[in-house]
Coordinates of C-alpha atoms in Angstrom, one line a residue:
X1 CA 0.3 -10.1 15.7
X2 CA -0.5 -6.4 16.2
X3 CA 2.0 -4.0 17.9
X4 CA 0.9 -1.9 20.5
X5 CA 2.3 1.5 21.4
X6 CA 3.4 1.4 25.0
X7 CA 3.8 5.2 26.3
X8 CA 2.8 6.6 29.1
X9 CA -0.9 7.5 30.0
X10 CA -2.3 10.6 27.5
X11 CA 0.3 10.2 25.2
X12 CA -1.1 10.5 21.7
X13 CA 0.9 9.1 18.6
X14 CA -0.8 11.2 15.6
X15 CA -0.4 11.5 12.2
X16 CA 1.8 15.3 12.4
X17 CA 0.8 17.2 9.2
X18 CA 2.5 20.2 7.3
X19 CA 0.6 19.2 4.0
X20 CA -0.6 20.9 0.9
X21 CA -3.7 20.4 -0.5
X22 CA -3.9 19.6 -4.5
X23 CA -4.5 22.7 -6.8
X24 CA -8.0 21.9 -7.8
X25 CA -9.0 22.0 -4.1
X26 CA -10.8 24.6 -2.4
X27 CA -9.6 23.8 1.1
X28 CA -6.5 25.8 2.3
X29 CA -3.3 24.5 3.2
X30 CA -3.2 23.3 6.8
X31 CA -0.6 22.7 9.5
X32 CA -2.5 20.5 12.0
X33 CA -2.5 17.0 13.6
X34 CA -5.1 14.4 11.8
X35 CA -7.9 13.8 13.8
X36 CA -7.0 10.1 13.5
X37 CA -4.3 9.2 16.2
X38 CA -3.0 6.5 18.2
X39 CA -3.3 6.7 21.9
X40 CA -3.4 5.2 25.1
X41 CA -5.6 7.2 27.3
X42 CA -6.1 6.3 30.9
X43 CA -9.5 5.0 32.0
X44 CA -11.3 5.4 35.4
X45 CA -9.8 2.4 37.1
X46 CA -6.3 3.7 36.1
X47 CA -5.9 1.0 33.5
X48 CA -5.0 1.9 29.7
X49 CA -6.7 1.7 26.8
X50 CA -5.0 -0.4 24.2
X51 CA -4.1 1.4 20.5
X52 CA -2.1 0.4 17.8
X53 CA 1.0 1.5 15.5
X54 CA -0.3 3.1 12.5
X55 CA 0.2 1.7 9.1
X56 CA 1.3 3.4 5.9
X57 CA 0.0 1.6 2.8
X58 CA 1.6 2.8 -0.6
X59 CA 0.8 1.6 -4.1
X60 CA 3.1 2.1 -6.9
X61 CA 2.2 3.4 -10.2
X62 CA 2.6 6.5 -13.0
X63 CA 0.7 9.5 -12.2
X64 CA -1.7 10.7 -15.4
X65 CA -4.9 9.6 -17.2
X66 CA -2.9 8.0 -19.7
X67 CA -1.7 5.5 -17.4
X68 CA -4.9 4.8 -15.8
X69 CA -5.8 0.9 -16.0
X70 CA -2.5 -0.2 -17.4
X71 CA -0.7 -3.0 -16.0
X72 CA 1.9 -1.2 -14.3
X73 CA -0.4 0.7 -12.2
X74 CA -2.7 -2.0 -10.5
X75 CA -0.8 -0.7 -7.3
X76 CA -2.6 2.6 -7.5
X77 CA -5.8 0.5 -7.9
X78 CA -5.4 -1.2 -4.7
X79 CA -5.2 1.7 -3.1
X80 CA -8.3 3.6 -4.7
X81 CA -10.2 0.2 -3.7
X82 CA -9.0 0.6 -0.2
X83 CA -9.9 4.2 0.0
X84 CA -13.5 3.3 -1.4
X85 CA -13.9 0.6 1.0
X86 CA -12.9 2.3 3.9
X87 CA -14.0 5.9 3.5
X88 CA -10.4 7.3 3.2
X89 CA -10.5 10.5 1.0
X90 CA -7.3 10.7 -0.9
X91 CA -7.1 14.6 -1.1
X92 CA -3.6 15.9 0.3
X93 CA -0.3 16.2 -1.2
X94 CA 2.5 15.5 0.7
X95 CA 6.4 14.2 0.0
X96 CA 5.2 14.1 -3.8
X97 CA 2.3 11.7 -3.0
X98 CA -1.4 12.0 -3.1
X99 CA -2.2 10.7 0.3
X100 CA -5.4 10.0 2.7
X101 CA -5.6 9.5 6.4
X102 CA -8.0 7.4 7.9
X103 CA -8.4 3.9 9.8
X104 CA -9.3 0.1 9.2
X105 CA -11.1 -0.9 12.6
X106 CA -9.2 0.7 15.3
X107 CA -5.8 0.9 13.4
X108 CA -4.8 4.3 12.1
X109 CA -3.5 3.9 8.4
X110 CA -2.0 6.3 5.8
X111 CA -2.7 5.5 2.0
X112 CA -0.2 7.0 -0.6
X113 CA 0.0 7.1 -4.2
X114 CA 3.7 8.6 -5.3
X115 CA 3.4 10.9 -8.2
X116 CA 7.1 10.6 -9.2
X117 CA 6.6 8.1 -11.9
X118 CA 7.4 4.4 -10.9
X119 CA 11.1 4.4 -11.3
X120 CA 11.5 7.2 -8.5
X121 CA 9.0 6.2 -6.1
X122 CA 11.4 6.1 -3.2
X123 CA 11.5 10.0 -3.3
X124 CA 8.2 9.9 -2.3
X125 CA 8.2 6.7 0.3
X126 CA 11.5 7.6 1.9
X127 CA 10.4 11.1 3.1
X128 CA 7.1 9.8 4.2
X129 CA 8.6 7.1 6.4
X130 CA 11.1 9.4 7.8
X131 CA 8.2 12.1 8.4
X132 CA 5.6 9.7 10.2
X133 CA 8.4 7.6 11.9
X134 CA 6.4 4.4 11.2
X135 CA 8.5 1.3 11.6
X136 CA 9.6 -0.7 8.2
X137 CA 7.2 -3.4 9.4
X138 CA 4.3 -1.4 9.2
X139 CA 5.1 0.1 5.8
X140 CA 3.5 -2.1 3.1
X141 CA 4.0 -1.6 -0.6
X142 CA 1.6 -2.5 -3.0
X143 CA 2.8 -3.2 -6.7
X144 CA 2.4 -5.3 -10.1
X145 CA 4.5 -8.6 -10.5
X146 CA 5.2 -10.3 -13.5
X147 CA 6.4 -13.5 -12.0
X148 CA 2.7 -14.2 -10.9
X149 CA -0.1 -15.0 -13.3
X150 CA -2.5 -12.4 -13.9
X151 CA -4.7 -11.7 -10.9
X152 CA -2.7 -13.7 -8.8
X153 CA -2.0 -11.9 -5.1
X154 CA 1.1 -12.4 -2.6
X155 CA 1.6 -11.1 0.5
X156 CA 5.1 -11.4 2.3
X157 CA 6.8 -9.7 5.2
X158 CA 9.9 -8.8 3.4
X159 CA 11.7 -9.4 0.4
X160 CA 13.9 -8.3 -2.5
X161 CA 13.3 -6.0 -5.7
X162 CA 13.0 -8.9 -8.1
X163 CA 14.2 -6.4 -10.6
X164 CA 11.0 -4.0 -10.2
X165 CA 12.5 -0.9 -10.6
X166 CA 10.0 0.9 -8.5
X167 CA 10.5 -1.4 -5.8
X168 CA 14.2 -1.2 -6.3
X169 CA 14.1 2.5 -5.9
X170 CA 12.2 2.5 -2.7
X171 CA 14.5 0.1 -1.2
X172 CA 17.4 2.4 -1.9
X173 CA 15.5 5.3 -0.3
X174 CA 15.3 3.2 2.8
X175 CA 18.8 2.4 3.4
X176 CA 18.9 -0.5 1.2
X177 CA 16.4 -2.4 3.5
X178 CA 14.3 -5.1 2.6
X179 CA 12.7 -5.6 5.7
X180 CA 9.1 -4.3 4.8
X181 CA 6.0 -5.8 3.8
X182 CA 4.7 -6.1 0.5
X183 CA 1.4 -7.2 -1.5
X184 CA 2.3 -7.9 -5.0
X185 CA -0.5 -8.6 -7.7
X186 CA 0.1 -10.6 -10.5
X187 CA 0.1 -9.5 -14.4
X188 CA 1.9 -12.2 -15.9
X189 CA 4.7 -12.1 -18.7
X190 CA 4.7 -10.5 -21.8
X191 CA 3.8 -12.9 -24.7
X192 CA 6.2 -13.9 -27.4
X193 CA 8.8 -11.4 -27.9
X194 CA 6.9 -8.4 -26.9
X195 CA 8.9 -5.3 -25.3
X196 CA 8.5 -5.5 -21.4
X197 CA 7.7 -1.7 -21.2
X198 CA 5.4 -1.8 -23.8
X199 CA 3.7 -4.6 -21.8
X200 CA 3.6 -3.0 -18.4
X201 CA 1.9 0.4 -20.1
X202 CA -0.7 -1.8 -22.1
X203 CA -4.1 -2.1 -20.5
X204 CA -5.7 -5.4 -19.8
X205 CA -7.8 -7.6 -22.2
X206 CA -11.6 -8.1 -21.1
X207 CA -10.8 -11.3 -19.5
X208 CA -7.8 -10.0 -17.8
X209 CA -9.7 -7.1 -16.4
X210 CA -12.2 -9.5 -14.7
X211 CA -9.6 -11.2 -12.9
X212 CA -7.8 -7.9 -11.9
X213 CA -11.3 -6.7 -10.5
X214 CA -11.4 -9.8 -8.7
X215 CA -8.1 -9.4 -7.1
X216 CA -8.8 -6.0 -6.2
X217 CA -11.4 -7.0 -3.9
X218 CA -9.3 -9.8 -2.6
X219 CA -6.7 -7.4 -2.1
X220 CA -8.6 -4.8 -0.1
X221 CA -9.4 -7.9 2.2
X222 CA -6.0 -8.9 2.7
X223 CA -4.7 -5.6 3.5
X224 CA -7.8 -5.6 6.3
X225 CA -6.4 -9.0 7.4
X226 CA -2.5 -7.7 7.9
X227 CA -3.6 -4.5 9.3
X228 CA -5.7 -5.9 12.2
X229 CA -4.0 -9.3 12.6
X230 CA -0.4 -9.2 11.4
X231 CA 1.4 -12.0 9.4
X232 CA -0.3 -15.1 10.9
X233 CA -1.9 -18.3 9.7
X234 CA -4.5 -16.2 8.0
X235 CA -2.0 -14.7 5.6
X236 CA -0.4 -18.2 4.7
X237 CA -4.0 -19.5 3.8
X238 CA -4.5 -16.6 1.8
X239 CA -1.2 -16.9 -0.3
X240 CA -1.8 -20.8 -0.7
X241 CA -5.5 -20.0 -1.7
X242 CA -4.0 -17.4 -4.2
X243 CA -1.4 -19.7 -5.7
X244 CA -4.1 -22.4 -6.7
X245 CA -6.9 -20.3 -7.4
X246 CA -7.1 -20.8 -11.0
X247 CA -5.9 -24.3 -10.9
X248 CA -8.5 -26.8 -12.2
X249 CA -8.9 -29.9 -10.3

């Protein structure tokens, strides 16, 4: 279900910004409001136009080219895929995160990739949540999950951290709350006695990479469905389909 804002006519709930461009950008720093806003303007007949509560979608990962394509960075890859699919430019730094502001349908959305390194992701997510004052139910975290087979996705309205250090750190910076949605991307378990850290920082095999590429496309559709429809039967069917998508009958 979509959560509609209900302020008085003419009220505009926008993304306030006091942001800094990346060093390699030629665009100046700005102090302004994003042109993407959530408003309820008055129509000619006195009725109001329905707009929606913005979403903040955060992918967890490690910054830097050495981590690109590794298992621990699939959260970043989902954000990149959404950015490309929706035409949202990731060109602004705020709260230790690379962010982009745009929309999915009529719903305002902020995409974020914390640049703090995985285990300190909360240092970015906490300030972003406080600054934009988006309710926890509209903060979606996207991250890798070893308890799921490679390429299998799961969308949940809330949950624990499951010993994921990045997720655990985020929860700590959200006053310990677990009441926020999350999209987890399966990366499987380390083979044999392989060190977990080495496994997480390893790139996918060619077969695994194909599965992940498919999951990225499905992840974009899952985020679209959630943002536009909320947690409903579509999400239930999505999770069921993901659970059995590699099961051969």
